[in-house]
XYZ file of C-alpha atoms in Angstrom:
298
model
C -26.319 -30.009 -19.111
C -24.997 -33.780 -18.139
C -23.116 -36.418 -20.068
C -22.088 -39.568 -18.337
C -21.458 -38.257 -15.330
C -20.302 -35.192 -16.603
C -22.165 -31.863 -15.357
C -21.947 -28.742 -17.742
C -23.084 -25.724 -16.202
C -21.983 -21.924 -16.144
C -19.109 -20.927 -13.993
C -19.525 -18.721 -11.472
C -16.697 -15.434 -11.366
C -15.240 -17.201 -8.155
C -14.503 -20.362 -10.086
C -12.333 -18.712 -13.290
C -9.306 -19.403 -11.178
C -9.901 -23.136 -13.212
C -10.005 -21.761 -16.219
C -6.956 -19.852 -15.881
C -5.408 -22.979 -14.226
C -6.509 -24.738 -17.259
C -5.302 -22.301 -19.831
C -1.696 -22.459 -18.102
C -1.429 -26.185 -18.182
C -1.885 -25.855 -21.604
C 0.602 -22.981 -21.927
C -1.678 -20.400 -23.036
C -0.939 -17.234 -21.822
C -4.203 -16.359 -20.989
C -4.414 -12.686 -18.527
C -7.065 -12.850 -15.386
C -8.153 -9.419 -16.861
C -9.027 -10.705 -20.247
C -10.956 -13.616 -18.600
C -12.401 -11.496 -15.501
C -13.191 -8.633 -18.619
C -15.166 -11.455 -20.899
C -17.071 -12.960 -17.698
C -18.303 -9.490 -17.072
C -19.605 -9.195 -20.394
C -21.364 -12.168 -20.146
C -21.718 -14.177 -16.851
C -23.304 -16.996 -18.490
C -20.541 -17.552 -21.342
C -18.206 -19.294 -19.528
C -18.968 -23.226 -18.986
C -17.291 -25.607 -16.988
C -17.193 -29.376 -17.189
C -17.779 -31.176 -13.595
C -17.287 -34.662 -12.715
C -16.748 -36.478 -9.336
C -13.325 -37.173 -8.414
C -13.090 -38.815 -4.845
C -16.462 -37.876 -3.831
C -15.725 -34.028 -4.619
C -16.617 -31.995 -7.666
C -13.876 -30.883 -9.957
C -13.780 -28.903 -13.120
C -11.606 -30.862 -16.067
C -12.696 -28.979 -19.030
C -13.945 -25.613 -20.106
C -14.965 -23.566 -22.780
C -16.492 -19.832 -23.067
C -19.014 -18.173 -25.447
C -19.311 -14.560 -25.014
C -22.663 -13.167 -26.503
C -21.439 -9.950 -27.298
C -24.915 -8.610 -29.035
C -28.007 -10.524 -30.525
C -25.885 -11.644 -33.256
C -22.573 -12.520 -32.394
C -20.697 -14.564 -30.204
C -17.036 -15.440 -29.573
C -16.255 -18.616 -28.271
C -12.541 -19.625 -26.796
C -10.553 -21.517 -24.378
C -11.986 -25.036 -25.396
C -9.908 -27.315 -22.881
C -10.402 -30.707 -21.448
C -7.848 -32.129 -19.183
C -5.463 -35.181 -20.906
C -6.435 -37.398 -18.405
C -9.945 -37.029 -19.461
C -10.019 -36.631 -23.338
C -11.721 -38.846 -25.640
C -14.632 -39.271 -23.347
C -17.186 -36.896 -25.044
C -16.673 -34.300 -22.891
C -15.020 -31.906 -25.393
C -17.789 -32.853 -27.727
C -20.585 -31.958 -24.946
C -18.687 -28.249 -23.911
C -18.994 -27.538 -27.763
C -22.795 -28.787 -27.918
C -23.136 -26.521 -24.663
C -21.909 -22.941 -26.141
C -24.269 -23.126 -29.048
C -27.182 -23.465 -26.610
C -25.289 -20.772 -24.860
C -25.128 -18.832 -28.251
C -28.836 -19.710 -29.291
C -29.007 -18.677 -33.048
C -25.760 -16.051 -32.743
C -23.012 -16.706 -35.527
C -20.166 -17.856 -33.468
C -16.790 -17.234 -34.180
C -13.459 -18.833 -32.893
C -9.499 -18.788 -33.587
C -8.636 -22.268 -34.510
C -5.430 -23.827 -35.176
C -4.637 -24.884 -38.179
C -4.443 -28.251 -37.150
C -8.150 -28.351 -35.922
C -9.355 -26.585 -38.934
C -10.602 -29.687 -40.980
C -12.260 -31.059 -38.200
C -13.933 -28.125 -37.353
C -15.242 -27.684 -40.995
C -16.192 -31.302 -40.717
C -18.068 -31.119 -37.531
C -20.259 -28.984 -39.374
C -20.078 -26.817 -36.079
C -17.667 -23.842 -37.868
C -17.893 -24.191 -41.525
C -16.849 -20.959 -42.370
C -13.135 -19.947 -43.040
C -11.989 -16.233 -42.628
C -8.600 -14.854 -42.781
C -5.493 -16.136 -40.609
C -3.240 -14.569 -38.421
C 0.246 -15.186 -36.786
C 0.527 -15.168 -33.038
C 4.349 -13.843 -31.711
C 5.621 -13.981 -28.967
C 9.351 -13.081 -26.788
C 11.506 -10.561 -25.026
C 10.744 -7.621 -26.653
C 14.063 -5.889 -28.457
C 12.882 -2.458 -30.259
C 14.865 -1.830 -33.386
C 16.522 1.476 -33.172
C 15.276 2.283 -36.645
C 11.382 1.848 -35.275
C 10.133 5.109 -36.199
C 9.355 7.151 -32.906
C 7.515 9.970 -34.987
C 4.305 9.526 -37.106
C 3.995 11.577 -40.510
C 4.518 15.312 -39.653
C 0.673 15.932 -40.066
C -0.359 13.288 -37.730
C -0.065 13.523 -33.664
C -0.065 11.161 -30.757
C -0.784 11.441 -27.516
C -1.314 9.610 -24.404
C -5.132 8.425 -23.761
C -6.973 10.946 -21.363
C -10.674 9.165 -21.209
C -12.131 12.254 -22.994
C -11.792 11.064 -26.421
C -13.579 7.530 -25.905
C -16.527 8.634 -27.802
C -14.232 9.073 -30.865
C -12.505 6.155 -30.069
C -15.282 4.093 -29.628
C -16.635 5.220 -33.375
C -13.379 4.248 -35.043
C -12.810 1.041 -33.093
C -16.308 0.313 -34.629
C -15.823 1.101 -38.030
C -12.960 -1.435 -37.648
C -14.321 -4.080 -35.936
C -17.643 -3.695 -36.961
C -19.155 -5.398 -33.998
C -19.570 -2.639 -31.649
C -17.796 -3.538 -28.230
C -18.231 -0.332 -25.814
C -17.772 -2.573 -22.849
C -15.177 -4.846 -24.087
C -12.889 -1.509 -25.138
C -13.206 0.408 -21.777
C -12.446 -2.810 -20.391
C -9.313 -3.424 -22.318
C -8.085 0.456 -22.056
C -8.933 0.171 -18.514
C -7.072 -2.776 -17.750
C -4.387 -2.658 -14.560
C -0.871 -1.622 -16.174
C -2.481 -0.694 -19.473
C -1.023 2.164 -22.021
C -3.203 3.868 -24.421
C -2.218 6.394 -27.367
C -4.480 8.278 -30.076
C -3.409 9.373 -33.507
C -5.007 12.481 -34.798
C -4.759 14.214 -38.192
C -6.698 17.311 -38.309
C -8.833 16.570 -35.165
C -9.862 12.980 -36.697
C -8.660 10.018 -35.177
C -6.586 8.478 -37.612
C -5.510 5.295 -34.868
C -4.818 4.038 -31.789
C -2.829 1.288 -29.842
C -2.999 -0.419 -26.602
C -0.980 -2.760 -24.391
C -1.878 -4.802 -21.354
C -0.713 -7.062 -18.961
C -1.454 -10.849 -19.609
C -0.607 -14.048 -17.588
C 3.196 -13.557 -18.646
C 4.009 -10.092 -20.139
C 2.308 -8.515 -21.960
C -0.245 -8.272 -24.658
C 0.546 -5.060 -27.464
C -3.047 -5.042 -28.943
C -5.334 -4.115 -30.694
C -3.256 -1.586 -33.100
C -5.280 0.077 -35.578
C -4.480 2.836 -37.895
C -4.880 4.526 -41.191
C -1.350 3.796 -42.206
C 1.657 1.591 -41.453
C 3.444 4.528 -40.639
C 1.169 5.901 -38.060
C 0.979 2.163 -36.821
C 4.663 2.096 -36.722
C 4.590 4.857 -33.964
C 2.006 3.924 -31.816
C 3.696 0.296 -31.480
C 7.267 2.653 -30.901
C 4.949 4.232 -28.290
C 3.777 1.308 -26.974
C 7.114 -0.472 -26.755
C 8.828 2.507 -25.112
C 6.399 1.868 -21.913
C 6.928 -1.695 -21.232
C 9.414 -2.661 -18.891
C 13.119 -3.268 -20.291
C 12.915 -7.160 -21.869
C 9.468 -7.839 -21.131
C 8.103 -11.218 -22.575
C 5.109 -9.474 -25.244
C 2.511 -10.997 -27.046
C 1.499 -9.579 -30.534
C -1.310 -11.243 -32.762
C -1.194 -10.076 -36.751
C -3.086 -10.787 -39.762
C -1.285 -12.754 -41.754
C -1.751 -10.391 -44.653
C -0.238 -7.482 -42.877
C 3.124 -7.479 -44.317
C 4.261 -4.970 -42.008
C 3.364 -6.072 -38.649
C 4.607 -9.578 -39.814
C 8.039 -8.074 -40.565
C 8.389 -5.664 -38.036
C 7.771 -8.544 -35.147
C 10.795 -10.402 -36.686
C 12.477 -7.491 -36.517
C 11.697 -6.963 -32.771
C 13.220 -10.828 -32.600
C 9.683 -12.165 -31.371
C 9.248 -15.455 -32.284
C 6.285 -17.319 -34.243
C 4.284 -19.004 -31.434
C 1.508 -20.478 -33.837
C -0.914 -19.545 -36.899
C -4.268 -19.539 -36.147
C -7.286 -19.411 -38.517
C -10.688 -17.194 -38.053
C -13.527 -19.521 -38.090
C -17.440 -19.116 -37.932
C -20.729 -21.268 -37.539
C -22.457 -19.369 -39.911
C -21.330 -16.264 -42.258
C -17.957 -14.635 -41.906
C -18.385 -11.184 -40.971
C -16.746 -8.823 -43.594
C -14.294 -6.681 -42.069
C -14.001 -3.847 -44.370
C -10.982 -2.178 -42.970
C -9.147 -5.065 -42.476
C -5.938 -3.186 -43.581
C -6.176 -0.998 -40.609
C -5.659 -3.955 -38.243
C -2.093 -4.139 -37.465
C -2.463 -6.209 -34.309
C -5.564 -7.828 -33.033
C -6.854 -7.387 -29.366
C -5.743 -10.972 -28.310
C -5.114 -14.616 -29.902
C -8.431 -15.199 -28.414
C -12.181 -14.704 -27.950
C -12.706 -14.737 -31.909
C -12.362 -10.830 -32.001
C -10.168 -8.679 -33.869
């Protein structure tokens, strides 16, 4: 796709460094493993805006639209370098992601200041839930319980329980994401804990390294008591003084208050938006921390 000297095209895996550099320039804490994993899920899902600068091609913008299945796509990383904004490049990137998505429903996590324009443009008319992104140097409160309720056992993930974990994740996430879940758990420096009650999974939590520190999420659990114990296990695995990111649904009072107790700073608020109807997350009460602050999923 071309527009006045701008070529919008899929990026090769070797070119993802451009996406990471563009994100870093915006102070977005994007992990290399996250970007690489999403590219593996959909090699056509990362788009670059290329122009000629001093007779050499240069990527000055990007966007991602990863097709998770035949009906659902998740969008993220809409970035245009500041010197090249207001020249139609962002509009061309948005047009390109809808070509990439086809008839699929596309979700994004939008900063609050962009919600009105996203609705007015007609690209993302449906507003869903709100979330809060916390960041900072982790300080674990002494009273953050290590132990779950007496009838719940929490153990490190071994790999043998993946199929059960996948079923539980799908009940919460709604959109099946086997490869994504495998990739998150298998990320370098990842820690995963599983909560069981009478041999049934009642929660799990994951932490993994990102650009600056660690992302703590997803954390899904049947109750706040179980979630608290999962958070404590995950926090205790991280190096002392680690910088972490935690994305909590705004309506989850426990997670929002816990983040404050951990002396994390509210970095920004985001709104989930869709190009079509909102996904009905019937088990949203089990979401204590989202998978990450981007890529339009829980």
